[in-house]
């Protein structure tokens, strides 16, 4: 499954959420991540994120698609974390 994760958390929890997201996804922009993930790993991520966040103050939005090819991606300006150079 292809997933885009966007989060908005309190400044106190940003570093921890960033670290968690980097374990599961590719960083593409401030508070935005993308990547392929299994259903089991996504459930694991959601549980970990829920423990880090305060549901009264913070939010996470997860967009999912069965395959990456069903989404078009257009970047205008400088890409934050290009992965084109990786082998």
Coordinates of C-alpha atoms in Angstrom, one line a residue:
X1 CA 0.0 0.0 0.0
X2 CA 1.2 3.5 -0.8
X3 CA 0.7 6.1 1.9
X4 CA 1.2 9.8 2.4
X5 CA 1.3 10.9 6.0
X6 CA 0.8 14.5 7.1
X7 CA 1.1 15.5 10.8
X8 CA 0.5 18.6 12.8
X9 CA 1.7 18.1 16.4
X10 CA 2.7 20.4 19.3
X11 CA 6.3 21.7 19.2
X12 CA 7.0 19.5 22.2
X13 CA 6.3 16.3 20.2
X14 CA 7.6 17.3 16.8
X15 CA 11.1 15.6 17.1
X16 CA 9.6 12.3 18.4
X17 CA 7.0 12.2 15.6
X18 CA 9.6 13.1 13.0
X19 CA 11.8 10.2 14.2
X20 CA 8.9 7.8 14.2
X21 CA 7.8 8.7 10.7
X22 CA 11.3 8.4 9.4
X23 CA 11.4 4.8 10.6
X24 CA 8.4 3.9 8.3
X25 CA 8.4 6.4 5.4
X26 CA 10.4 8.7 3.2
X27 CA 10.5 12.4 4.2
X28 CA 9.4 14.6 1.4
X29 CA 8.6 18.0 3.1
X30 CA 8.2 19.4 6.5
X31 CA 5.7 17.1 8.4
X32 CA 5.0 15.2 5.2
X33 CA 6.1 11.6 4.4
X34 CA 5.4 9.0 1.8
X35 CA 6.1 5.4 1.1
X36 CA 5.1 1.8 0.5
X37 CA 4.0 0.0 3.7
X38 CA 2.3 -3.3 4.6
X39 CA -1.0 -3.3 6.3
X40 CA 0.6 -4.7 9.5
X41 CA 3.4 -2.1 9.5
X42 CA 0.7 0.7 9.0
X43 CA -1.2 -0.6 12.0
X44 CA 2.0 -0.6 14.0
X45 CA 2.8 3.0 12.9
X46 CA -0.7 4.2 13.8
X47 CA -0.4 2.6 17.3
X48 CA 3.0 4.2 17.9
X49 CA 1.8 7.6 16.6
X50 CA -1.3 7.5 18.8
X51 CA 0.9 7.0 21.9
X52 CA 3.1 10.0 21.0
X53 CA 0.4 12.5 20.2
X54 CA -2.2 14.3 22.3
X55 CA -5.5 13.7 20.4
X56 CA -6.9 17.0 21.8
X57 CA -4.1 19.1 20.3
X58 CA -2.5 17.1 17.5
X59 CA -3.5 15.5 14.2
X60 CA -2.2 13.0 11.7
X61 CA -3.8 12.6 8.2
X62 CA -3.1 9.4 6.3
X63 CA -3.8 9.2 2.6
X64 CA -3.6 5.7 1.2
X65 CA -3.8 4.1 -2.2
X66 CA -3.3 0.5 -3.3
X67 CA -0.5 1.5 -5.6
X68 CA 1.7 4.5 -6.1
X69 CA 0.9 4.6 -9.9
X70 CA -2.6 5.7 -9.2
X71 CA -1.4 9.1 -7.9
X72 CA 0.2 11.8 -9.9
X73 CA 3.0 13.8 -8.2
X74 CA 4.0 17.2 -9.4
X75 CA 6.7 19.2 -7.6
X76 CA 7.0 22.9 -8.1
X77 CA 10.2 24.4 -6.8
X78 CA 12.9 22.6 -4.9
X79 CA 12.2 19.0 -3.8
X80 CA 13.1 18.7 -0.1
X81 CA 14.5 15.2 0.0
X82 CA 15.1 13.8 -3.5
X83 CA 15.6 10.1 -3.6
X84 CA 16.5 10.0 -7.3
X85 CA 20.2 9.5 -6.7
X86 CA 19.8 6.4 -4.6
X87 CA 20.6 3.0 -6.2

